[in-house]
XYZ file of C-alpha atoms in Angstrom:
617
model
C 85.292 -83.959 -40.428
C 86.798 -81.043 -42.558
C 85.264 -82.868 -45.909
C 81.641 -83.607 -43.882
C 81.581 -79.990 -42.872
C 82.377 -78.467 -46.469
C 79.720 -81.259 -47.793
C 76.974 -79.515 -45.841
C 77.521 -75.720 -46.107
C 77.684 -76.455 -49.928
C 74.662 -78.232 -49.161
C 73.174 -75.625 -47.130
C 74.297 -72.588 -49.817
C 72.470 -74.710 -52.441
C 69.031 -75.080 -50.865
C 69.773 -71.280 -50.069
C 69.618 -70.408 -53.641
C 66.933 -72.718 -54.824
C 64.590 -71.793 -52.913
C 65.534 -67.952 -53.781
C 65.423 -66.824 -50.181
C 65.533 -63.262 -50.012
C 66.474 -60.117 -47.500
C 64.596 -57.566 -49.716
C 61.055 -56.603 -48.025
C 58.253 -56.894 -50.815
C 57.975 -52.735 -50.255
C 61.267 -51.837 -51.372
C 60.043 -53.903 -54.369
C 56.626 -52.059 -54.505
C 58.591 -48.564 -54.185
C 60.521 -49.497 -57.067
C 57.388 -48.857 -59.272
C 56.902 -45.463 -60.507
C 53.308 -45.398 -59.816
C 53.311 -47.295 -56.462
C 49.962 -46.121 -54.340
C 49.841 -45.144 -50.582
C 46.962 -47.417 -50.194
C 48.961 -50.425 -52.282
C 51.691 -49.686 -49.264
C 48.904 -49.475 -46.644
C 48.018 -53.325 -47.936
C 51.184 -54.776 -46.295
C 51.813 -56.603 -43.087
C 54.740 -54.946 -42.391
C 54.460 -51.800 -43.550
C 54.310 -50.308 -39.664
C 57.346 -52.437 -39.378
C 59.425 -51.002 -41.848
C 58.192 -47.390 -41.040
C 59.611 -47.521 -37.483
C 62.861 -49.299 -38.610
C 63.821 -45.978 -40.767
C 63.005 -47.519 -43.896
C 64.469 -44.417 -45.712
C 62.809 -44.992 -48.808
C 59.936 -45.612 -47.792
C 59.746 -42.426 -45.100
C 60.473 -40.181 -48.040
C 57.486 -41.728 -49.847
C 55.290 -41.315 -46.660
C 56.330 -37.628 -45.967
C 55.924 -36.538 -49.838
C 52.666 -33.921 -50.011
C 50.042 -35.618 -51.875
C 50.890 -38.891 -48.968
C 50.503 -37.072 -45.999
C 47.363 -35.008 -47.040
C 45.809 -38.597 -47.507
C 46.797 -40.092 -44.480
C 45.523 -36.851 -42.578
C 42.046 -37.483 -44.514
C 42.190 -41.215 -43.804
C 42.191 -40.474 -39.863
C 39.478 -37.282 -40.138
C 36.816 -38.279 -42.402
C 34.326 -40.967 -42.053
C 34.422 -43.955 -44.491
C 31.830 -44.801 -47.125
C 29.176 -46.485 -45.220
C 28.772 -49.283 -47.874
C 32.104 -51.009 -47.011
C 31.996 -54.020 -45.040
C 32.272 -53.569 -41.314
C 35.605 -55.236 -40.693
C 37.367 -53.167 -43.305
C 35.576 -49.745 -42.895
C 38.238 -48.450 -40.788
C 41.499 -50.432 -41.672
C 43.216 -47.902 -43.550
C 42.355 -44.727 -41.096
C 43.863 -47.418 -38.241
C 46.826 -48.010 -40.411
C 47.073 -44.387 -41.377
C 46.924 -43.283 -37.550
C 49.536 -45.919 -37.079
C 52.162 -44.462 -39.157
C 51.099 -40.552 -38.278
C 52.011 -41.340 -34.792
C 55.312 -44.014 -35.332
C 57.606 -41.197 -33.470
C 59.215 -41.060 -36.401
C 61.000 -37.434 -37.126
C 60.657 -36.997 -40.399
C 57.078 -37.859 -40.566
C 56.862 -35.802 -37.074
C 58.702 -32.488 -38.525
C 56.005 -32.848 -42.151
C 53.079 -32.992 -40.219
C 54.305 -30.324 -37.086
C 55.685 -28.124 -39.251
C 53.275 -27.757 -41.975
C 50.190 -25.408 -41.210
C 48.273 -26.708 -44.055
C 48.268 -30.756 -42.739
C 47.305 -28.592 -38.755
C 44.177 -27.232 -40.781
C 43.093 -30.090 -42.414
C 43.511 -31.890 -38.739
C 42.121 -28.984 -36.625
C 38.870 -28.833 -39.143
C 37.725 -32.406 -38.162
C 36.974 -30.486 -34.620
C 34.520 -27.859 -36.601
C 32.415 -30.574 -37.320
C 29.025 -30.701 -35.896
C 28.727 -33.556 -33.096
C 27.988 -36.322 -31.950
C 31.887 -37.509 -33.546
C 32.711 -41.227 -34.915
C 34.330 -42.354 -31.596
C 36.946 -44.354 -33.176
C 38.072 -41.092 -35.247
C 38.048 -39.445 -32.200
C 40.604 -41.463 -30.845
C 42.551 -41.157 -34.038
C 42.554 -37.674 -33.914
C 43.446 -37.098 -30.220
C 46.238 -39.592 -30.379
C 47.842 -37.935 -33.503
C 47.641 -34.069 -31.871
C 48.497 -36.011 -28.395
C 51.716 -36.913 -30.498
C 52.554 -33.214 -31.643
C 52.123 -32.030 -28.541
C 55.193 -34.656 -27.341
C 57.140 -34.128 -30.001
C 56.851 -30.819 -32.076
C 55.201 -28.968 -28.766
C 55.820 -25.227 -29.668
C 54.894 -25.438 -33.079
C 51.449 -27.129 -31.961
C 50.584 -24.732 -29.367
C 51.342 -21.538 -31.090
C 48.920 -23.295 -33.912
C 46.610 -24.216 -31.293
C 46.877 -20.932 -29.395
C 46.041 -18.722 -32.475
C 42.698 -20.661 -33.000
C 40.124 -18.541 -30.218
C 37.250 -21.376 -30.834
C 39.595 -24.333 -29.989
C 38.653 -25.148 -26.075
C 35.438 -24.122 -26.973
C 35.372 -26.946 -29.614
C 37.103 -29.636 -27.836
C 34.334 -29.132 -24.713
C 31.360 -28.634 -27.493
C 32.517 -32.636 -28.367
C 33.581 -33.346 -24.797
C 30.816 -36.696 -25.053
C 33.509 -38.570 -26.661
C 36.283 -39.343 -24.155
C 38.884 -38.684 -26.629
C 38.165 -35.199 -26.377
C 39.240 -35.513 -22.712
C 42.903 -36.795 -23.520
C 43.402 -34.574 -25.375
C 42.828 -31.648 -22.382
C 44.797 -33.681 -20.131
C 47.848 -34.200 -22.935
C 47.857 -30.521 -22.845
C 47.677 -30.392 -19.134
C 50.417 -33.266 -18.903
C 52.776 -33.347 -21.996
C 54.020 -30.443 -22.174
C 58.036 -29.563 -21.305
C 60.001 -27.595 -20.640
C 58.460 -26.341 -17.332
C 58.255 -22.917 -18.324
C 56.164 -23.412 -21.774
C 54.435 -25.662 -19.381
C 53.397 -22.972 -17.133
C 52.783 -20.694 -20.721
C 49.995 -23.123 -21.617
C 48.251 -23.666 -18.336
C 47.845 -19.720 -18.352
C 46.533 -19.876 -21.684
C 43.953 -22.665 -20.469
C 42.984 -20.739 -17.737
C 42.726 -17.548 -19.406
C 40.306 -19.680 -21.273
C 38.301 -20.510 -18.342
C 38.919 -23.968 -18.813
C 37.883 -25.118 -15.169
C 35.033 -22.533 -14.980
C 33.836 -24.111 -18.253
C 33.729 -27.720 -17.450
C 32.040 -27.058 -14.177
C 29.407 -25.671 -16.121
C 28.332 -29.187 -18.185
C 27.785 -30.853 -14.162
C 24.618 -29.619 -14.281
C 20.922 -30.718 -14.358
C 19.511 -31.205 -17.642
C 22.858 -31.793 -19.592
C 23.756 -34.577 -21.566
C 25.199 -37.231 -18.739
C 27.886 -38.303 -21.118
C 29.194 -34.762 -21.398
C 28.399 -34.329 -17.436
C 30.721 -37.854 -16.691
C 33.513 -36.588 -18.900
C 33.431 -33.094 -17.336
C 33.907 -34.653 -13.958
C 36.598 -37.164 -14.876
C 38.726 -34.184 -16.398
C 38.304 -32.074 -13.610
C 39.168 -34.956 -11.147
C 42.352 -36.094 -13.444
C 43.219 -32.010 -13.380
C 43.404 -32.252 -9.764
C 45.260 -35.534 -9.357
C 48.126 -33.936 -12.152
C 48.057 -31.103 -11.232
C 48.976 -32.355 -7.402
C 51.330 -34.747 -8.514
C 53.460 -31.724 -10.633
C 53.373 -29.543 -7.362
C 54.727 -32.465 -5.473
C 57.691 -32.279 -7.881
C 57.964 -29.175 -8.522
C 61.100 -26.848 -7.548
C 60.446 -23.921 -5.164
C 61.047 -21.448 -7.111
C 58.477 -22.553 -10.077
C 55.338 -20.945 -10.289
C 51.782 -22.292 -8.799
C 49.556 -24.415 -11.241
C 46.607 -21.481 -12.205
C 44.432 -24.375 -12.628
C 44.728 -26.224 -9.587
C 44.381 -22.654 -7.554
C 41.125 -22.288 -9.164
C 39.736 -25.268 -8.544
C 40.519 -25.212 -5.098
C 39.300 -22.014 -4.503
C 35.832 -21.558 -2.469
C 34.143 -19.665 -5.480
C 34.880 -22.384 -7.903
C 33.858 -25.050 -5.576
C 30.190 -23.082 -4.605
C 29.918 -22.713 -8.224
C 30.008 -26.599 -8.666
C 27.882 -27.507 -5.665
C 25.081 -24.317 -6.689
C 25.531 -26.187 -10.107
C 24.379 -29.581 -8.430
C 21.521 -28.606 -6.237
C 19.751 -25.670 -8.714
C 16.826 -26.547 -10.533
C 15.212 -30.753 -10.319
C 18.206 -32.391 -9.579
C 19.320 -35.350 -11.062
C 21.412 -38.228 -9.932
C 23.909 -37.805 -12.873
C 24.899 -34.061 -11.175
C 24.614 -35.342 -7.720
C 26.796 -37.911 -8.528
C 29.644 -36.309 -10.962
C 29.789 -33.334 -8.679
C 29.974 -35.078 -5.338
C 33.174 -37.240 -7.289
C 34.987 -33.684 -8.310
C 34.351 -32.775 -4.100
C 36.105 -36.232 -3.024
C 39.033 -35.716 -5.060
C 39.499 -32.107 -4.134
C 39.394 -34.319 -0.547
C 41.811 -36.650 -0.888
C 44.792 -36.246 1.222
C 45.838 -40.022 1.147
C 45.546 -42.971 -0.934
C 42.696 -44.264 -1.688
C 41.113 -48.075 -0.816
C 42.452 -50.695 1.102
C 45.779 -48.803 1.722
C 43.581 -45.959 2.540
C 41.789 -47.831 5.122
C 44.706 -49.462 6.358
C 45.940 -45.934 7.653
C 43.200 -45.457 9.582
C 44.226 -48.366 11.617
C 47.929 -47.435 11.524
C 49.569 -45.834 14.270
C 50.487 -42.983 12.259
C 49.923 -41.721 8.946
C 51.573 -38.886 6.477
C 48.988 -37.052 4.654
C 50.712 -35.946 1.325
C 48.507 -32.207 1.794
C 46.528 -31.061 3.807
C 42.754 -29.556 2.518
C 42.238 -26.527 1.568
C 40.478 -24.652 3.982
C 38.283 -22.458 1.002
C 36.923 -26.311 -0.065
C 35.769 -26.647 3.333
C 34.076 -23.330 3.414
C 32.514 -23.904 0.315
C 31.069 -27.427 1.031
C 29.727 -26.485 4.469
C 26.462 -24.566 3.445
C 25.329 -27.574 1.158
C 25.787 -30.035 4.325
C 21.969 -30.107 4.563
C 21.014 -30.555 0.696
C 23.592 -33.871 1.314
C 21.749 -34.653 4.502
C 18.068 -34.082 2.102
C 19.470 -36.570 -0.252
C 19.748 -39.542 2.242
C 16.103 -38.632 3.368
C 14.799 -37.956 -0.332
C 16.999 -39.787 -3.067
C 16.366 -39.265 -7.194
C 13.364 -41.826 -7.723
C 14.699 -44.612 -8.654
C 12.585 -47.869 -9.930
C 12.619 -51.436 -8.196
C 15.020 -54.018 -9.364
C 16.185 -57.207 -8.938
C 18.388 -58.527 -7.243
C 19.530 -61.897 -6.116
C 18.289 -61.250 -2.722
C 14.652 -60.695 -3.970
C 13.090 -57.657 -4.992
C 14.326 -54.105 -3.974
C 11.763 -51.663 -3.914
C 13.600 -48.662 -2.912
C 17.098 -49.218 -4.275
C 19.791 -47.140 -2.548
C 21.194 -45.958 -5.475
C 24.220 -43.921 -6.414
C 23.651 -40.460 -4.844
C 23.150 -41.495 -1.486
C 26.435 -43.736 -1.810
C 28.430 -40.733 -3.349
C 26.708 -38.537 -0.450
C 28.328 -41.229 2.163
C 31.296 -41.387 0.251
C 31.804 -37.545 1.210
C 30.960 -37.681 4.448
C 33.529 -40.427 5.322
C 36.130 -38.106 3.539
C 34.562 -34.905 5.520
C 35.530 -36.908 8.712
C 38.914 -37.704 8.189
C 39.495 -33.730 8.087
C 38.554 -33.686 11.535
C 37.188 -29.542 10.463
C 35.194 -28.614 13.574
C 32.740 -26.497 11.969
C 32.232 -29.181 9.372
C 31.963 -31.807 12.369
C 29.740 -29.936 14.045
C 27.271 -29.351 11.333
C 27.171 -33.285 10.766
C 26.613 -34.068 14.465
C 23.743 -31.348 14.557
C 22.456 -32.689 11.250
C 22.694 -36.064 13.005
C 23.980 -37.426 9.643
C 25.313 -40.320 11.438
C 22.505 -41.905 12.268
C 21.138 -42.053 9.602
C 23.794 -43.696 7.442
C 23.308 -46.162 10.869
C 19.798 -46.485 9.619
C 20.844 -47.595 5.881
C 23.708 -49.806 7.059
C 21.216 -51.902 8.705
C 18.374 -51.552 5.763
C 20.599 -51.912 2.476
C 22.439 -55.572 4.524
C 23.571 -56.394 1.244
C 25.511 -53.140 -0.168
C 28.963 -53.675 0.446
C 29.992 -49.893 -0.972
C 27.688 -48.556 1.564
C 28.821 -50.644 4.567
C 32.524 -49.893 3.735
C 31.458 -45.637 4.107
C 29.609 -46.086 6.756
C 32.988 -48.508 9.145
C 35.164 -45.470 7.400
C 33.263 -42.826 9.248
C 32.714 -44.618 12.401
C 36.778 -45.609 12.227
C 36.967 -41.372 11.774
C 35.474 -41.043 14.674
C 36.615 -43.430 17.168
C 40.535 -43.443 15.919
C 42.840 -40.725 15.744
C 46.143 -42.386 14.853
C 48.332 -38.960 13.350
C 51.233 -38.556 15.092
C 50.751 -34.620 14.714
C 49.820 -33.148 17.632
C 47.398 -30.209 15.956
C 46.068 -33.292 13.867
C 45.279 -35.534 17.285
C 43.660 -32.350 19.504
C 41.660 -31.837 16.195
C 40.549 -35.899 15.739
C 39.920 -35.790 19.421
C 37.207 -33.263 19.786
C 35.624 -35.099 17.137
C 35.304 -38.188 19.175
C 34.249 -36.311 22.079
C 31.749 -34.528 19.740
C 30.615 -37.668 18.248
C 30.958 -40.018 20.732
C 27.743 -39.235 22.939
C 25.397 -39.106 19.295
C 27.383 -42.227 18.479
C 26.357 -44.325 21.700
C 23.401 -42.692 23.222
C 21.154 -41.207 19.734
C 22.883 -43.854 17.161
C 22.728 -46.581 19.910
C 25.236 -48.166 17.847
C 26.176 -50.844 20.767
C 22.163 -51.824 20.997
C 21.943 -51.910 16.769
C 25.514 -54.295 16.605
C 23.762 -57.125 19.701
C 20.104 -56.880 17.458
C 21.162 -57.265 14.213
C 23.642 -59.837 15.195
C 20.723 -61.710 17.225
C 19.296 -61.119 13.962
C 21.673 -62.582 11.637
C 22.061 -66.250 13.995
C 18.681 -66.631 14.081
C 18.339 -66.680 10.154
C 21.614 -68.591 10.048
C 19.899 -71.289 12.535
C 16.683 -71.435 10.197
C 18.902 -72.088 7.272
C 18.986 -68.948 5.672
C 22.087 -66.433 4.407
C 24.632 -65.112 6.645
C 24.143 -61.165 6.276
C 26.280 -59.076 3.723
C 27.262 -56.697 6.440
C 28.352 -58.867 8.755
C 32.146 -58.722 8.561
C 32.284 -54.668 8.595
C 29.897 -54.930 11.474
C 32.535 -57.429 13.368
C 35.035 -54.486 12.531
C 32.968 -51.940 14.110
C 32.452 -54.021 17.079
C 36.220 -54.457 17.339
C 36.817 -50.493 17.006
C 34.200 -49.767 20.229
C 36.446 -52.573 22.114
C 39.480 -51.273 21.124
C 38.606 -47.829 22.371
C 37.605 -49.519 25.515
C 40.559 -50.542 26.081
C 42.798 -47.484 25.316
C 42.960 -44.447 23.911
C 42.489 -40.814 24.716
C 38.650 -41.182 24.899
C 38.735 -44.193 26.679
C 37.027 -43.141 29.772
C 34.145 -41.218 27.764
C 33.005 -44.159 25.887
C 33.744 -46.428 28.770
C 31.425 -43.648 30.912
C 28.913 -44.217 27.896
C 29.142 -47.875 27.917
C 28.310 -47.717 31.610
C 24.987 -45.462 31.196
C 23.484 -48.147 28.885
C 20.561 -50.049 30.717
C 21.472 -52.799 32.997
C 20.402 -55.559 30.487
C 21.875 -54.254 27.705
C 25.293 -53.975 29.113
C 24.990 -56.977 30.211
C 24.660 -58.373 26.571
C 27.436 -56.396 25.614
C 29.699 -57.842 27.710
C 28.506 -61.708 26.929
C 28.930 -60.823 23.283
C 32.314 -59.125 23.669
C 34.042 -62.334 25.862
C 32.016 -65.004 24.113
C 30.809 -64.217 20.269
C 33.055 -61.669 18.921
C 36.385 -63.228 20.495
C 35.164 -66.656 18.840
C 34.440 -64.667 15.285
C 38.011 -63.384 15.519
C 39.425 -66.598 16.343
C 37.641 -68.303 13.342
C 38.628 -65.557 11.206
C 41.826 -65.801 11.854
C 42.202 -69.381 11.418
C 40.774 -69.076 8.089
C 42.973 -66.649 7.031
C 45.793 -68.629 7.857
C 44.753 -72.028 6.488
C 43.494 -69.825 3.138
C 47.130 -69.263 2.613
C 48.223 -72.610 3.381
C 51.047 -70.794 6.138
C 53.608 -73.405 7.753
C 55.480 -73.019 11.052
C 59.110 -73.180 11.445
C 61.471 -71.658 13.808
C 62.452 -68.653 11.612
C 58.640 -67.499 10.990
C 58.583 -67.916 14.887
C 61.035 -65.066 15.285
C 59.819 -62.977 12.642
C 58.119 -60.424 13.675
C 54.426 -59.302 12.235
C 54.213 -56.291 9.708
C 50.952 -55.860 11.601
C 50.428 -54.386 14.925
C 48.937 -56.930 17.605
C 45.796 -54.512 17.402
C 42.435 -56.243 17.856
C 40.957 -54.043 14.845
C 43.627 -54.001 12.753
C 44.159 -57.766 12.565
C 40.187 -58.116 11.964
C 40.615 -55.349 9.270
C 43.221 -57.397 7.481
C 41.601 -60.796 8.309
C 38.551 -59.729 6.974
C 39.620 -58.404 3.646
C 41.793 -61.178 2.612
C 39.371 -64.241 3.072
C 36.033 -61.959 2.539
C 34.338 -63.834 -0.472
C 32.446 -62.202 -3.358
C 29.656 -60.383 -1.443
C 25.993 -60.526 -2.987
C 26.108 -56.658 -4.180
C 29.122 -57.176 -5.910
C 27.247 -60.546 -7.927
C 24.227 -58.114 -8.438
C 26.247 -55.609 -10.390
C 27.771 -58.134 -12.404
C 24.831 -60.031 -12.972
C 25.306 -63.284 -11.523
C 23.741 -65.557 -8.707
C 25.114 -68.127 -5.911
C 23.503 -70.932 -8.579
C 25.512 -69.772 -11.470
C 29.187 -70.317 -9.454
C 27.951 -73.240 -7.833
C 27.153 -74.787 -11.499
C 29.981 -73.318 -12.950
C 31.999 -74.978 -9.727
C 30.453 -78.203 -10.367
C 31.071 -77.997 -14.210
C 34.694 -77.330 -13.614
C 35.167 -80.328 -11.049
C 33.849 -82.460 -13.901
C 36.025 -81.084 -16.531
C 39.044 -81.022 -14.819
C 40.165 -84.408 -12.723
C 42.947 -85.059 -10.913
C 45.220 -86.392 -13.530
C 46.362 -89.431 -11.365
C 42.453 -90.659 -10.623
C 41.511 -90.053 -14.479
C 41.257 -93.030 -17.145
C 44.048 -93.348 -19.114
C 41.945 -93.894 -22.712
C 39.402 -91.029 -21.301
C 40.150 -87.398 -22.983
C 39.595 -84.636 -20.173
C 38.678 -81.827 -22.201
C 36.069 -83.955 -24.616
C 32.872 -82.151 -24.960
C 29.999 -83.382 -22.314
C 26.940 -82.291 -21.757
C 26.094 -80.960 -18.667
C 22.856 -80.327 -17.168
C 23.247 -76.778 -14.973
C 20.159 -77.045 -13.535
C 20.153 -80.135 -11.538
C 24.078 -78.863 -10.698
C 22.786 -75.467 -9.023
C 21.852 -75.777 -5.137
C 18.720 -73.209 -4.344
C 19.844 -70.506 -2.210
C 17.382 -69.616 0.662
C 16.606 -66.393 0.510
């Protein structure tokens, strides 16, 4: 064994040297040359590699003068236009690459040197629109500095007076907008924190972006406005959550919640011809000032909770502000931007709903969940309810809308916080709203027609409705409320005053065709998951509450299938899955029924069309 084992490391050392296997990287052997290149370095595969494992020879290259004036140029200038696509921006990638390795050497050169800060800072003086992907090179280099060499970068940045001003005049690329919010975000300790929010609100930074949502401005710069403002907000809320007692308030955040700021945004968005583009980016800046929970499906499942924490509570000056504009919302649902007809897979819609009167429902569910009594009041004299009743049951195939619409009735018929000011407060609102709800709305009347409606297409062969399975949740919510609660008797008194035959359909529906659609539903759910019984799942108890509209709620969303606005936005129809279905059956057998000499993944041809089913429609 001893001989055998010597036999093959001799073996083994001999193949080692003939084939001349070596540990040196081809750099070192390029910096050995006296007149070794950047780019020539820039050319390797590992030269990122090497540069973050504190290749010391090679860092001292990098950081020398003439190397780190080229690599600033690389990432700020725009490349001969007569280079192939593919390799236009390889080096600039490369040379952003190594700028931003975290690497201190290269951190401290290009931090500490106000020459390499000019040469970076002058690629903002340029006139716009800027090469996006330099954009991104830029911002992620100064997003670096700021991490790493923060006070030297901010008293640089600080001394330049035209520098927000710059960053907002090219605010159309979104890199521009990292770069505010790596300011806004990046910045420690807390107290040089607090030094450069002042300095950003000395600069009118809010006041500045609110400007661009406005009519007639570029809708690029108006997006990228909004989504600062709303990430401002969301950061800005999150530090204050963390933030010791003693620390000062975030300037920004004040000013954005403050009444002026917020009638600034919403005079912005109504003045002049307005445009959906305003309408829209403002109304998104108002529901985020709004938010007091989290959003989606675990936002919805707190309405159905028994009890919920709200993480703040809204400002009362946001309230105030929006109040006065209640009616230009309510103007928008009657009088939309124009938009033009499309397609869709439903057939032709001639009035789409479009994105303003979705944002406008949008805020009106989020009004409601404030439970604000002047703001509830104004909605219920506006009778703004009914009609978002009206375009539930026009747009049956908008999904968005139909989710608003259940959130605002859910506002108004629960009232699950376990705060007592919070439950007098949701409580008036459902006294408020009840009698609009029942008797104007006629909500119980609109749920028996359109579900008349719906079987008697069904029966003819056609579509089951998109807006089916939030109406079943809507039903469920009157029942529920019927059954308990601190309203109960009103709507039960309102349920009563409905004419003789139309309680009496009410009543069929609720012990016949509703308690059979939450059977089936729940059945589906739990043969969807494929759930077994067994005598510890018996004894486990449900996460759920036994709640007739909470079960629905969660039955509905886990077995709801892709609904037909979600296939218009992404551009496909019922015949594309079905082919696409059928194509994938064929493809891929069971392996046990396949031929053994047959290859399952050899090309076929397949014939889509006589595949595809035609949809009635």
């Amino acid at each position: 064994r001893s001989l055998a084992l010597r036999w093959h490391l001799t073996k083994s050392a001999t193949m080692f040297w003939k084939f001349d296997l070596q540990t040196t990287s081809h750099i070192d052997q390029l910096l050995d040359r006296d007149d070794v290149t950047l780019r020539e370095l820039m050319e390797e595969d590992d030269v990122l590699q090497e540069c973050k494992a504190q290749n010391r020879r090679l860092l001292l290259f990098l950081s020398q003068d003439h190397c780190m004036q080229e690599l600033v140029t690389l990432i700020t200038t725009e490349p001969p236009a007569d280079l192939e696509e593919k390799s236009r921006f390889k080096f600039p990638n490369i040379a952003c690459e190594l700028l931003t390795s975290d690497v201190s050497i290269i951190n401290d050169k290009l931090g500490g040197e106000e020459s390499l800060l000019e040469m970076l800072y002058h690629f903002l003086e340029q006139d716009p629109p800027l090469n996006p992907l330099l954009a991104s090179f830029f911002s992620k280099t100064i997003g670096n500095l700021i991490a790493r060499k923060t006070e030297q970068v901010i008293t640089f940045l600080k001394k330049k007076e035209g520098f927000i001003g710059l960053v907002l005049k090219h605010i159309d690329a979104s890199a521009m907008m990292d770069l505010l919010l790596r300011l806004i975000s990046c910045v420690e300790p807390a107290p040089l924190r607090q030094e450069v929010l002042l300095w950003l609100n000395e600069e009118r930074l809010v006041q500045r972006l609110t400007e661009l949502i406005h009519t007639g401005k570029d809708e690029e710069r108006q997006s990228n406005a909004s989504q600062t403002l709303c990430d401002i907000i969301r950061l800005s809320r999150d530090q204050a959550n963390q933030m010791q007692e003693n620390m000062e308030a975030d300037p920004l955040l004040a000013v954005l919640e403050s009444q002026e700021s917020v009638a600034g945004l919403l005079k912005n968005m109504f003045e002049g011809e307005r445009s959906e583009a305003s309408i829209v980016n403002g109304t998104q800046v108002l529901l985020t000032l709004l938010e007091t929970r989290r959003s989606g499906l675990e936002g919805l499942m707190d309405l159905y909770s028994q009890g919920y924490e709200r993480s703040y509570t809204v400002n009362s000056s946001i309230l105030n502000a929006i109040e006065p504009h209640l009616k230009d919302f309510q103007q928008l649902l009657l009088d939309p931007p124009k938009k033009s007809a499309i397609l869709t897979t439903v057939g032709v819609l001639e009035q789409p709903l479009g994105n303003a009167r979705l944002h406008v429902a949008r805020l009106v569910a989020a009004l409601l969940q404030t439970s604000a009594p002047s703001i509830c009041q104004e909605l219920c004299n506006l009778a703004t309810m009914d009609l978002l009743l009206d375009l539930f049951f026009k747009y049956t195939w908008n999904n968005f809308l139909h989710f608003q619409v259940e959130l605002c009735v859910a506002s108004i018929l629960n009232h699950p916080s376990s705060e007592e000011q919070e439950r007098s407060r949701a409580v008036t609102l459902c006294v408020l709203f009840n009698p609009q709800l029942f008797q104007k709305c006629r909500l119980v009347q609109r749920i028996l027609d359109a579900w008349e409606e719906n079987d008697k297409i069904q029966s003819e062969g056609g579509t089951r409705r998109g807006n089916m399975g939030h109406l079943t949740r809507i039903a469920n919510m009157v029942v529920q409320n019927l059954e308990k609660g601190s309203v109960q008797a009103q709507i039960s008194e309102l349920i009563k005053e409905l004419p003789e035959d139309c309680r009496g359909r009410w009543e069929s529906f609720v012990d016949e065709t509703l308690r059979e659609t939450n059977r089936r539903n729940t059945v589906e759910l739990v043969s969807t998951h494929n759930m077994h019984s067994s005598s510890e799942d018996d004894d486990m108890e449900s996460p759920f509450p036994n709640d007739l509209s909470l079960q629905q709620t969660f039955s509905d969303y886990q077995i709801q299938q892709m609904t037909a606005n979600f296939v218009d936005q992404f551009g496909f129809n019922d015949e594309e899955f079905t082919a696409f279905e059928a194509c994938c059956k064929e493809r891929i057998q069971q392996f046990d029924d396949a031929d053994e000499e047959e290859d399952i993944w050899e090309e076929k041809e397949i014939n889509y069309a006589t595949q595809a089913k035609s949809r009635t429609r």
